[in-house]
Coordinates of C-alpha atoms and ligand atoms in Angstrom, one line a residue:
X74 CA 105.0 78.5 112.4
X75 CA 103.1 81.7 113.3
X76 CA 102.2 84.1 111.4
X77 CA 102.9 88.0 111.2
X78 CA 100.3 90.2 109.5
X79 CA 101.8 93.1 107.9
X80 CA 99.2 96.0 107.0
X81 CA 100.8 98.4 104.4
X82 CA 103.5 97.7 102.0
X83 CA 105.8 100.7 102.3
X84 CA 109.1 100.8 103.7
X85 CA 108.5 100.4 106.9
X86 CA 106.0 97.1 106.2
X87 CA 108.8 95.9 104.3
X88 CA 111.6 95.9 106.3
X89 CA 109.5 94.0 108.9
X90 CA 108.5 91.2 106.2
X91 CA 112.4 91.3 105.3
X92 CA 113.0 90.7 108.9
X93 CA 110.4 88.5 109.6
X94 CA 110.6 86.1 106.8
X95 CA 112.5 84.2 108.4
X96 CA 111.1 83.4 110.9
X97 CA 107.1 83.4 110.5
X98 CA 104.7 82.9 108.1
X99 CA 104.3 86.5 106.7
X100 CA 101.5 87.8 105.0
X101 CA 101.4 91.6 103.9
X102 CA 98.5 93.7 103.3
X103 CA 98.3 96.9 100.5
X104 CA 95.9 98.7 98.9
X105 CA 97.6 99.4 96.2
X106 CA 98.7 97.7 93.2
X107 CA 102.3 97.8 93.9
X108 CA 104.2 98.1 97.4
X109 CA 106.7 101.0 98.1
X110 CA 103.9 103.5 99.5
X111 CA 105.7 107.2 99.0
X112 CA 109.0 106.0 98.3
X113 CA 108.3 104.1 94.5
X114 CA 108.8 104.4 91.0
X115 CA 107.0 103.7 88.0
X116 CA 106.6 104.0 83.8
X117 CA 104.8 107.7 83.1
X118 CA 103.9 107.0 79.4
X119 CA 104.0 111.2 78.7
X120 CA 107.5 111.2 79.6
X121 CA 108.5 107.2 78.4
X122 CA 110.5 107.5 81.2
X123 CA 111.0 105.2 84.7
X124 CA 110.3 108.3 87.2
X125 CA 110.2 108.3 91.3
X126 CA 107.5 110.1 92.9
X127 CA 110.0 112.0 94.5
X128 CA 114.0 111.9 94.4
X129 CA 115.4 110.4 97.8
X130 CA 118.5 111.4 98.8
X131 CA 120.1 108.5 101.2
X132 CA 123.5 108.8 103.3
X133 CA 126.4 106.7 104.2
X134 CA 125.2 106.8 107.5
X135 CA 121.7 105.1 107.5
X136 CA 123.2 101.8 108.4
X137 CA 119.7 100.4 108.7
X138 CA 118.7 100.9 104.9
X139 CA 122.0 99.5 103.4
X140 CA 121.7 96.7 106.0
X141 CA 118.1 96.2 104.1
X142 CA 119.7 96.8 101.1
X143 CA 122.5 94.0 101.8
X144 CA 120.0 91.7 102.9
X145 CA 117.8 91.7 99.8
X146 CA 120.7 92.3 97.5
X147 CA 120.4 95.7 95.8
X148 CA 123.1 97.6 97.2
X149 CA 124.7 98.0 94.1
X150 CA 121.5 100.1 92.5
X151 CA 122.7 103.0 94.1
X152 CA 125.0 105.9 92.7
X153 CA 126.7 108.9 94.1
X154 CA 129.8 110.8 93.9
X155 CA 131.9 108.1 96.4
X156 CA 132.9 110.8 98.6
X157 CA 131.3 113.1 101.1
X158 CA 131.2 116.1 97.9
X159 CA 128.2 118.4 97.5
X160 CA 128.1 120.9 95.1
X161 CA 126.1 123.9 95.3
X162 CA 124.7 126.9 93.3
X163 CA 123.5 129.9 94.8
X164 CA 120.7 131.0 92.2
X165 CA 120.4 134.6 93.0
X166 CA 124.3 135.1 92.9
X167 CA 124.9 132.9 90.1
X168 CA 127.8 131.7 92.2
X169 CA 128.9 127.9 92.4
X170 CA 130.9 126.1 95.1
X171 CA 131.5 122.8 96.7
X172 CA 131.3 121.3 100.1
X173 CA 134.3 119.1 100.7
X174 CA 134.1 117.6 103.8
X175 CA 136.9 115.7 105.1
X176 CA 136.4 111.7 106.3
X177 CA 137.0 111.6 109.7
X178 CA 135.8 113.3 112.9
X179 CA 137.7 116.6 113.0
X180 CA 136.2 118.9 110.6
X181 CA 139.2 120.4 108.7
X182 CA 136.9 121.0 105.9
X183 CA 136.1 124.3 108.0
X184 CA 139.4 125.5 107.5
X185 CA 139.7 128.2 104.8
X186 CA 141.0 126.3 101.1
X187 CA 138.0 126.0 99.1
X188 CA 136.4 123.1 100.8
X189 CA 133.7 125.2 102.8
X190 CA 130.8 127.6 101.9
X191 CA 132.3 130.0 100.6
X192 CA 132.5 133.2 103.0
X193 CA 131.9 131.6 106.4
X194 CA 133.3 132.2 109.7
X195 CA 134.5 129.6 112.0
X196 CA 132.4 130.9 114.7
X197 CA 129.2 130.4 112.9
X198 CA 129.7 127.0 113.6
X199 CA 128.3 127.5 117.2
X200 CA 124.8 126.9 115.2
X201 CA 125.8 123.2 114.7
X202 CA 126.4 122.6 118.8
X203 CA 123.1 124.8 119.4
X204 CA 121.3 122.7 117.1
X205 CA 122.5 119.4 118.9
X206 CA 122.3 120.6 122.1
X207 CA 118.8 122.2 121.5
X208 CA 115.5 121.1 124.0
X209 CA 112.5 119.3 122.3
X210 CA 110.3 122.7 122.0
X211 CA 113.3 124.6 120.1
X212 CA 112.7 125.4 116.5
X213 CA 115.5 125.2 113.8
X214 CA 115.4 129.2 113.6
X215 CA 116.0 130.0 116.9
X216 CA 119.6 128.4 116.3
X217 CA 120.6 129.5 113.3
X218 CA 122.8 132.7 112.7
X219 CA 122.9 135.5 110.0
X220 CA 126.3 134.2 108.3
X221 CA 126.8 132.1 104.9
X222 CA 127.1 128.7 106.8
X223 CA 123.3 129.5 108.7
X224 CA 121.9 130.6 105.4
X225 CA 123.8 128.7 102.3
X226 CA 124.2 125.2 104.1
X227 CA 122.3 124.6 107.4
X228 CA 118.9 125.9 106.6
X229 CA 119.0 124.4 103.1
X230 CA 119.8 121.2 105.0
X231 CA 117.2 121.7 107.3
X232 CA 114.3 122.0 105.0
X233 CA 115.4 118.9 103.5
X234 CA 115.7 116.7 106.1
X235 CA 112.8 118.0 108.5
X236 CA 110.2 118.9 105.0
X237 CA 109.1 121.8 107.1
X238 CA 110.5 125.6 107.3
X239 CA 113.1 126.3 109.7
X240 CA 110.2 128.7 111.4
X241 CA 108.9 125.9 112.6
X242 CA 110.6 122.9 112.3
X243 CA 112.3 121.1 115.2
X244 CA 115.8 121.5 116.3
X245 CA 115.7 118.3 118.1
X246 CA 114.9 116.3 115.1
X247 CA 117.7 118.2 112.8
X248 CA 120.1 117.4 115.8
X249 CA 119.5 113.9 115.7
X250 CA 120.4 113.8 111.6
X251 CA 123.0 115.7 112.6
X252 CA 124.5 113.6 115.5
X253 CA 124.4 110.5 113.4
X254 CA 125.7 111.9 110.1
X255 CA 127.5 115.5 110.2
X256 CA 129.0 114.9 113.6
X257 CA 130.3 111.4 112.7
X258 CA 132.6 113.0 109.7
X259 CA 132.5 112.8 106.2
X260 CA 132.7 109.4 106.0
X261 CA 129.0 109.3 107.2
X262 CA 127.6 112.0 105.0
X263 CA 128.5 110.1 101.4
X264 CA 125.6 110.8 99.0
X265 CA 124.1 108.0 97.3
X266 CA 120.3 107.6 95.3
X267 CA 118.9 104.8 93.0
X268 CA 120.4 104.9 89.7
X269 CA 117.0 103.7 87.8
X270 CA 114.5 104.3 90.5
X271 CA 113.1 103.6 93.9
X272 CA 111.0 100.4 93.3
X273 CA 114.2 99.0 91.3
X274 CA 116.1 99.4 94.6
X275 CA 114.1 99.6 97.8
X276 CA 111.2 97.1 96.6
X277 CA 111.4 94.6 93.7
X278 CA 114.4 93.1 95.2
X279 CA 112.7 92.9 98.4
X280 CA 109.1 91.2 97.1
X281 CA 111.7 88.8 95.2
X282 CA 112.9 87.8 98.6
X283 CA 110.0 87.3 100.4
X284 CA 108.9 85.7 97.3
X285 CA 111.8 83.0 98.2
X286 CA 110.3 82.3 102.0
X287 CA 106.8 81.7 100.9
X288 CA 105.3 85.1 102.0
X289 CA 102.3 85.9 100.7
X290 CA 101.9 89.8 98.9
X291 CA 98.0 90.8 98.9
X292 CA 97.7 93.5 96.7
X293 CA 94.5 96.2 95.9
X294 CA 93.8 95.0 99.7
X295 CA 92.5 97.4 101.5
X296 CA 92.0 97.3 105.7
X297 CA 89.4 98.6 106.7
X298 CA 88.6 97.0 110.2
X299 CA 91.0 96.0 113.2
X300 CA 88.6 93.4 115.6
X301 CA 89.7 92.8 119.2
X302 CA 88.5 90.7 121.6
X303 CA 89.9 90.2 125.6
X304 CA 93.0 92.5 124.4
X305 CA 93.9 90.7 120.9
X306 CA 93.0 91.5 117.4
X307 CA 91.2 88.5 116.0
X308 CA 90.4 89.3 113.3
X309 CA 91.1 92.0 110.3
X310 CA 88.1 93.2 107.5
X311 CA 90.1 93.7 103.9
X312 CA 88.2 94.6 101.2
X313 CA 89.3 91.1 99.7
X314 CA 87.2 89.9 102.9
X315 CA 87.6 88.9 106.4
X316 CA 90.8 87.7 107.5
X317 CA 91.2 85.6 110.7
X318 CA 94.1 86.6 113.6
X319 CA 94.4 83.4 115.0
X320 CA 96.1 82.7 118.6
X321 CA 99.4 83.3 118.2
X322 CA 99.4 85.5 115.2
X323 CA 100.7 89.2 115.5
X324 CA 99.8 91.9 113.8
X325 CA 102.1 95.1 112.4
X326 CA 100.2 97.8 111.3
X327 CA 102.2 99.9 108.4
X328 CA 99.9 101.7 107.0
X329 CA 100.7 105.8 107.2
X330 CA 99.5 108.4 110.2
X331 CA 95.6 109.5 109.4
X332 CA 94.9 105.5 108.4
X333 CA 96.0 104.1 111.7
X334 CA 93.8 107.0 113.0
X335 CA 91.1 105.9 111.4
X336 CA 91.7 102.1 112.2
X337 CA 92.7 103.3 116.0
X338 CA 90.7 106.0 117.0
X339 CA 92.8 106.3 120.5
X340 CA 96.5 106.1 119.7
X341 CA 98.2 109.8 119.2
X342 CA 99.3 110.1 116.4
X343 CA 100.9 113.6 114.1
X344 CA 98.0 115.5 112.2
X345 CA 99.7 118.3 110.5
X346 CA 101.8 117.3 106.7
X347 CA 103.9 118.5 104.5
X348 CA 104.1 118.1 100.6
X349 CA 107.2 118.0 98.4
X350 CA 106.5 118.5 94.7
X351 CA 108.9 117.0 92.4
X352 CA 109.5 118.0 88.6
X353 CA 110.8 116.1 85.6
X354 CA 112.0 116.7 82.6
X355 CA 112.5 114.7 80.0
X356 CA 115.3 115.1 76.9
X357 CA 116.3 113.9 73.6
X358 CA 119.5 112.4 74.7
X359 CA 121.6 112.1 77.9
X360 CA 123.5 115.2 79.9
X361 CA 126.9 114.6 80.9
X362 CA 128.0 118.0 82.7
X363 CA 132.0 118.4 83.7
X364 CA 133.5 118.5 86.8
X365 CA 132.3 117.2 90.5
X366 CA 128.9 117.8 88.8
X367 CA 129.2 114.9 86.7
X368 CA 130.7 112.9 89.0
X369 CA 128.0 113.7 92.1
X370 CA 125.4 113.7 89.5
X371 CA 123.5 116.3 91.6
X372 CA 123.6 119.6 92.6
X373 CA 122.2 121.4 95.7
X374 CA 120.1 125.0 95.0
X375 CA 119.6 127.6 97.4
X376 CA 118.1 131.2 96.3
X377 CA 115.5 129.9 94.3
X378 CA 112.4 127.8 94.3
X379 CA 114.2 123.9 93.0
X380 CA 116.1 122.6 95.8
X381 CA 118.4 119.1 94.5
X382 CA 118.5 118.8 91.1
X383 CA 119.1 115.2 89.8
X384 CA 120.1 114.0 86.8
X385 CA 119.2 110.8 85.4
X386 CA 120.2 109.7 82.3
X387 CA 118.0 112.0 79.4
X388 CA 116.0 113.1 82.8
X389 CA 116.5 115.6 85.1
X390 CA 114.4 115.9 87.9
X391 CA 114.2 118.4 90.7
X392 CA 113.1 118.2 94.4
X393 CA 110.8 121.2 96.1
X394 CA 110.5 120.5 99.6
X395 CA 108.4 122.1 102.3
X396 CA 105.6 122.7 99.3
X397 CA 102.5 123.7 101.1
X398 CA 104.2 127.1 100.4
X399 CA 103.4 126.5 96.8
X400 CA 100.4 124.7 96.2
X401 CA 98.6 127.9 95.0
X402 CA 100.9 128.0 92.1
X403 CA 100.2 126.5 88.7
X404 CA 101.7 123.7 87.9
X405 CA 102.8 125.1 84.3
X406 CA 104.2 128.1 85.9
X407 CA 106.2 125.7 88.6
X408 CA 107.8 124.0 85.6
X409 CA 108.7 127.2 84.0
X410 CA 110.1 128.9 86.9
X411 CA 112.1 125.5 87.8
X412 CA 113.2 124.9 84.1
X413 CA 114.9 128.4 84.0
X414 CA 116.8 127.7 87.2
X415 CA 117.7 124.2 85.9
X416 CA 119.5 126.4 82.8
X417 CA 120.8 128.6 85.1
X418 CA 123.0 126.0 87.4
X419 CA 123.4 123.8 84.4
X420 CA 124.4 125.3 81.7
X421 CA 127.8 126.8 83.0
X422 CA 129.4 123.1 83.3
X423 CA 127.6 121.7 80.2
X424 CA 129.0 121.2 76.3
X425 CA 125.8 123.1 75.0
X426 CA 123.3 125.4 76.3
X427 CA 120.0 123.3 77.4
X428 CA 117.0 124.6 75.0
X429 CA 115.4 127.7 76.3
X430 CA 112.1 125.8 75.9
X431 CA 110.4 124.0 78.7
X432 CA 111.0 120.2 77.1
X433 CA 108.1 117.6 77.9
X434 CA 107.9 117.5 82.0
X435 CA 105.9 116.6 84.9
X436 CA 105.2 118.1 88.3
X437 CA 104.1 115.5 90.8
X438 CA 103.1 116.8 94.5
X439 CA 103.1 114.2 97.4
X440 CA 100.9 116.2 99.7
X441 CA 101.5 114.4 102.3
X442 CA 104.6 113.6 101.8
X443 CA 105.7 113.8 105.7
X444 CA 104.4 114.8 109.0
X445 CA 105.4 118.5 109.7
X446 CA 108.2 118.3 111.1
X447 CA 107.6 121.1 114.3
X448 CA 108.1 120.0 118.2
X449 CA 104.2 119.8 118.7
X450 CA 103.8 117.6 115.9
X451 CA 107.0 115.1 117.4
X452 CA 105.0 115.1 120.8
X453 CA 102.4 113.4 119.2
X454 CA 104.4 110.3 117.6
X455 CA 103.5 107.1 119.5
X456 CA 105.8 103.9 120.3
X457 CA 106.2 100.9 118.1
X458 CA 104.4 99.3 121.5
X459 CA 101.8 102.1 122.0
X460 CA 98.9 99.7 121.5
X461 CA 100.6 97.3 123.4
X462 CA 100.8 99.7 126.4
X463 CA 98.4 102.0 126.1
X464 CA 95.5 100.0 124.4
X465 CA 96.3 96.9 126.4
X466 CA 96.4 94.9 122.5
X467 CA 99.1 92.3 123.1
X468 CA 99.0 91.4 119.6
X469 CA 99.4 94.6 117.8
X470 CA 102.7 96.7 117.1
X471 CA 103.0 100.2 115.1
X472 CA 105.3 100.7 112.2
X473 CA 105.6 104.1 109.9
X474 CA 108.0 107.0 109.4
X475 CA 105.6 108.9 111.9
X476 CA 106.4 106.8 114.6
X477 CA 108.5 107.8 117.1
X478 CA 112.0 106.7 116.1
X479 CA 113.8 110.2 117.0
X480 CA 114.1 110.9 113.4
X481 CA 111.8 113.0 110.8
X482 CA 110.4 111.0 107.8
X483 CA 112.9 109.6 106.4
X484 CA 113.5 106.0 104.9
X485 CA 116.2 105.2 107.9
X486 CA 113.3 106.6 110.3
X487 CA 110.8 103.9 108.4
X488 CA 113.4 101.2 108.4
X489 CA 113.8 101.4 111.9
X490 CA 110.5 101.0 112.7
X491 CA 109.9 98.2 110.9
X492 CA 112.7 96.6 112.9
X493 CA 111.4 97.9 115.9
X494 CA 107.9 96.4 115.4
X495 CA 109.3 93.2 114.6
X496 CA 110.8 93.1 118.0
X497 CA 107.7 94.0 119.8
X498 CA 105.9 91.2 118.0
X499 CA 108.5 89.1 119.8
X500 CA 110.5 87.8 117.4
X501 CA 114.4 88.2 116.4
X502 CA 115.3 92.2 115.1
X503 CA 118.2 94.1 114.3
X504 CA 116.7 96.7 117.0
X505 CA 115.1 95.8 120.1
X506 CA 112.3 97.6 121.8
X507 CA 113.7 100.7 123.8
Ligands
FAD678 C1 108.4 113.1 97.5 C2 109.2 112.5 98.7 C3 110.5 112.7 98.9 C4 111.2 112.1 100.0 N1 112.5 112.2 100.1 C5 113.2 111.5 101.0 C6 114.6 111.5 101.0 O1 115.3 112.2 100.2 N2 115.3 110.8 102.0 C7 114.6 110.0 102.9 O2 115.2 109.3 103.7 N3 113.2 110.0 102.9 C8 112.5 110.8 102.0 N4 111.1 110.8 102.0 C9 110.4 110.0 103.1 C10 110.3 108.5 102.8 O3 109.8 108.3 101.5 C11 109.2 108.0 103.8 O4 109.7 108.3 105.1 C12 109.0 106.5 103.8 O5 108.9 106.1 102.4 C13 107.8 106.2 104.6 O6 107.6 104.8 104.6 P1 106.4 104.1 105.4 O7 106.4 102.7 105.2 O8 106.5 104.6 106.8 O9 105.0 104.8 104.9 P2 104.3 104.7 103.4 O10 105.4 104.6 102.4 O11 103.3 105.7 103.4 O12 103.7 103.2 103.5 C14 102.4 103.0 104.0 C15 101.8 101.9 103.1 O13 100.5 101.5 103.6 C16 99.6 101.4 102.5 N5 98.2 101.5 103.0 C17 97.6 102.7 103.4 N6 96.4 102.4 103.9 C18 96.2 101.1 103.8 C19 95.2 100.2 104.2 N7 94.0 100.7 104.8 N8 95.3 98.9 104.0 C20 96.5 98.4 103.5 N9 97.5 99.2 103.1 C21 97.4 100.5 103.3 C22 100.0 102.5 101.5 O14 99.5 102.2 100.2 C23 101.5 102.4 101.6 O15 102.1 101.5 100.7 C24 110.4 111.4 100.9 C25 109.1 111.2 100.8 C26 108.4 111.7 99.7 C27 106.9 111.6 99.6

């Protein structure tokens, strides 16, 4: 049987072990102690709490991840509403509402009756067709319009799925989320997130199953080398020692943008991050709100600093995205300003007031969470095959969110490439080579 090197444990590495372990002797690579790379979760001891590094919100319509999820069992850790319901709060108006989108194709959740942002005009959905219709150079901005849909729902959306301000962030990438989850109805855009946290969902259950094929899982590995000789890798340095590529063998490398840099001086690859910060807050016992709050167990924020507020059990966390914008800003002060927004959305659907009192918290900033998002930064992804084609390395495919699979960084985006690597290595894939 051959075997599949897999450098980096993240998402993306995983999904091709998943794939692979079938089918090949697979042996994966990380430098850390645990896999999951920047979608995990773990124990913080201040907080006695199981805490992501950063809330991930998932849709109905990334077919790849719950295919993942099927396959390694651990559909059932996610939660959500059920239906395609997003409530919102508008912090600076004090003003709540719900987006109600309807199942199918034809939007009749556009139709006045409560089920739309509230104060929008039909014709402010010619923002939606620019956006999917929108060139490669074309920022998210330059489509947008001055009404409540632009302003309360797309740009909010837009921040969050590209992590970079509408300024600059690409039209062509939003489109793509779009095409594949707001054009296909609601019954693509149901909300769903890990109930206890992302390594409970995305990774344990996938290191048990590639515990049951025999792979081996090399962890506090770190690559440091990539060998070639007469267009092969033959061998890889670790800092466990020196591995062997023997004929045959493939290698997928996993790892995130500025490490294959530094392992591949000569592939392109994006240069320019963003950061999301992410706070948590711990209480004494757990919040049950009323209403579609309770039942979507989030809520979405616009007119303030916190963007989706979670809430978990005695913990509610929120998500900051596009943070490079903040990282002057103490992290005391963050917690303060995002605590009194938390009271302000909160506290009109709960029992009791929450205390006015910043309870025990963290702030955790990824910074770099994601490649910026912008058309000059998606210029620069590279193929799964790039090393392939361009380096002439027959036995070396690319893996990563930053890779080019038409979406931003996003778990479906990793997933994807996982697969797609997987079939560049030659073997069987749920997505072929394009
Ligand atoms: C705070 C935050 C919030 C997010 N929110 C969402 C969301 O709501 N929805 C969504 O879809 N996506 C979200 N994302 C994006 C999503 O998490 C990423 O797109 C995805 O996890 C990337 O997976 P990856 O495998 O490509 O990269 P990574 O997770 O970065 O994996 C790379 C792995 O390689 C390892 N590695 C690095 N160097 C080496 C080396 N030299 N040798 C061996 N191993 C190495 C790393 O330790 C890591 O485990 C969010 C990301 C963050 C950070």
């Amino acid at each position: 049987m051959s075997r599949v090197h897999i450098i980096g444990g993240g998402l993306a590495g995983l999904s091709a072990a998943v794939e692979l372990a079938a089918q090949a002797q697979v042996c994966v690579y990380e430098s850390g102690p645990a896999c999951g790379g920047r979608a995990r979760s773990f124990y913080d001891r201040s907080l006695d709490a199981i805490i992501d590094n950063g809330n991930h919100l998932l849709l109905s319509a990334n077919s790849l991840t719950f295919r993942y999820l099927d396959l390694i069992g651990s559909r059932h850790t996610l939660i959500g509403p059920g239906k395609p319901i997003f409530p919102f709060f508008d912090l600076s108006k004090h003003r709540g509402w719900t987006l109600r989108l309807s199942g199918g194709r034809i939007p009749f959740w556009v139709l006045p009756g409560g089920r739309r942002v509230p104060g929008m005009k039909l014709r402010e959905l010619s923002a939606l067709l620019k956006i999917v219709r929108s060139k490669s150079d074309k920022t998210v901005a330059s489509c947008l319009g001055n009404g409540p849909f632009s302003q309360k729902l797309l740009e909010p959306f837009a921040v969050s799925a590209l992590n970079t301000d509408i300024q600059t962030g690409s039209a062509r990438l939003l489109g793509n989320i779009v095409q594949k989850s707001l054009a296909l109805g609601g019954k693509a855009c149901i909300p769903f997130f890990p109930e206890i946290g992302l390594s409970e969902t995305f990774v344990d259950p996938a290191i048990s199953y590639l515990e049951r094929y025999h792979a081996q899982i090399h962890y506090g590995t770190r690559v440091t080398a990539l060998h070639q000789d007469k267009g092969r890798i033959t061998s890889i340095t670790t800092s466990g020692g020196e591995v062997a590529v023997e004929e045959g063998d493939h290698v997928i490398l996993a790892v995130t943008a500025p490490v294959a840099k530094n392992l591949l001086p000569d592939i392109p690859a994006p240069d320019e991050f963003e950061s999301i910060a992410n706070a948590h807050f711990r209480l004494p016992t757990e919040i049950n709100a009323r209403g579609v709050v309770q039942k979507a167990r989030f809520i979405g924020l616009v007119g303030g600093v916190s963007e989706w507020l979670f809430l978990k059990g005695n913990v509610l966390s929120v998500t900051v995205s596009a943070a490079n914008r903040y990282t002057e800003r103490d992290s005391s002060e963050m917690l303060a300003t995002i605590w009194s927004e938390i009271r302000r959305a909160l506290d009109p659907v709960l029992p009791s007031p929450l205390p006015v009192a910043v309870p025990p918290a963290r702030l955790l900033r990824e910074k770099r969470a994601t490649f910026a998002a912008t058309p000059a930064q998606d210029a620069k992804r590279p193929s799964a095959t790039e090393a392939q084609s361009a380096l002439g390395i027959a036995n070396l495919s690319l893996a990563g969110d930053w890779t080019q699979t038409q979406f931003p960084s996003t778990i479906e985006g990793a997933i994807q490439s996982g697969l797609v690597a997987v079939s560049a290595a030659g073997f069987r894939s749920r997505v072929s080579v394009t």
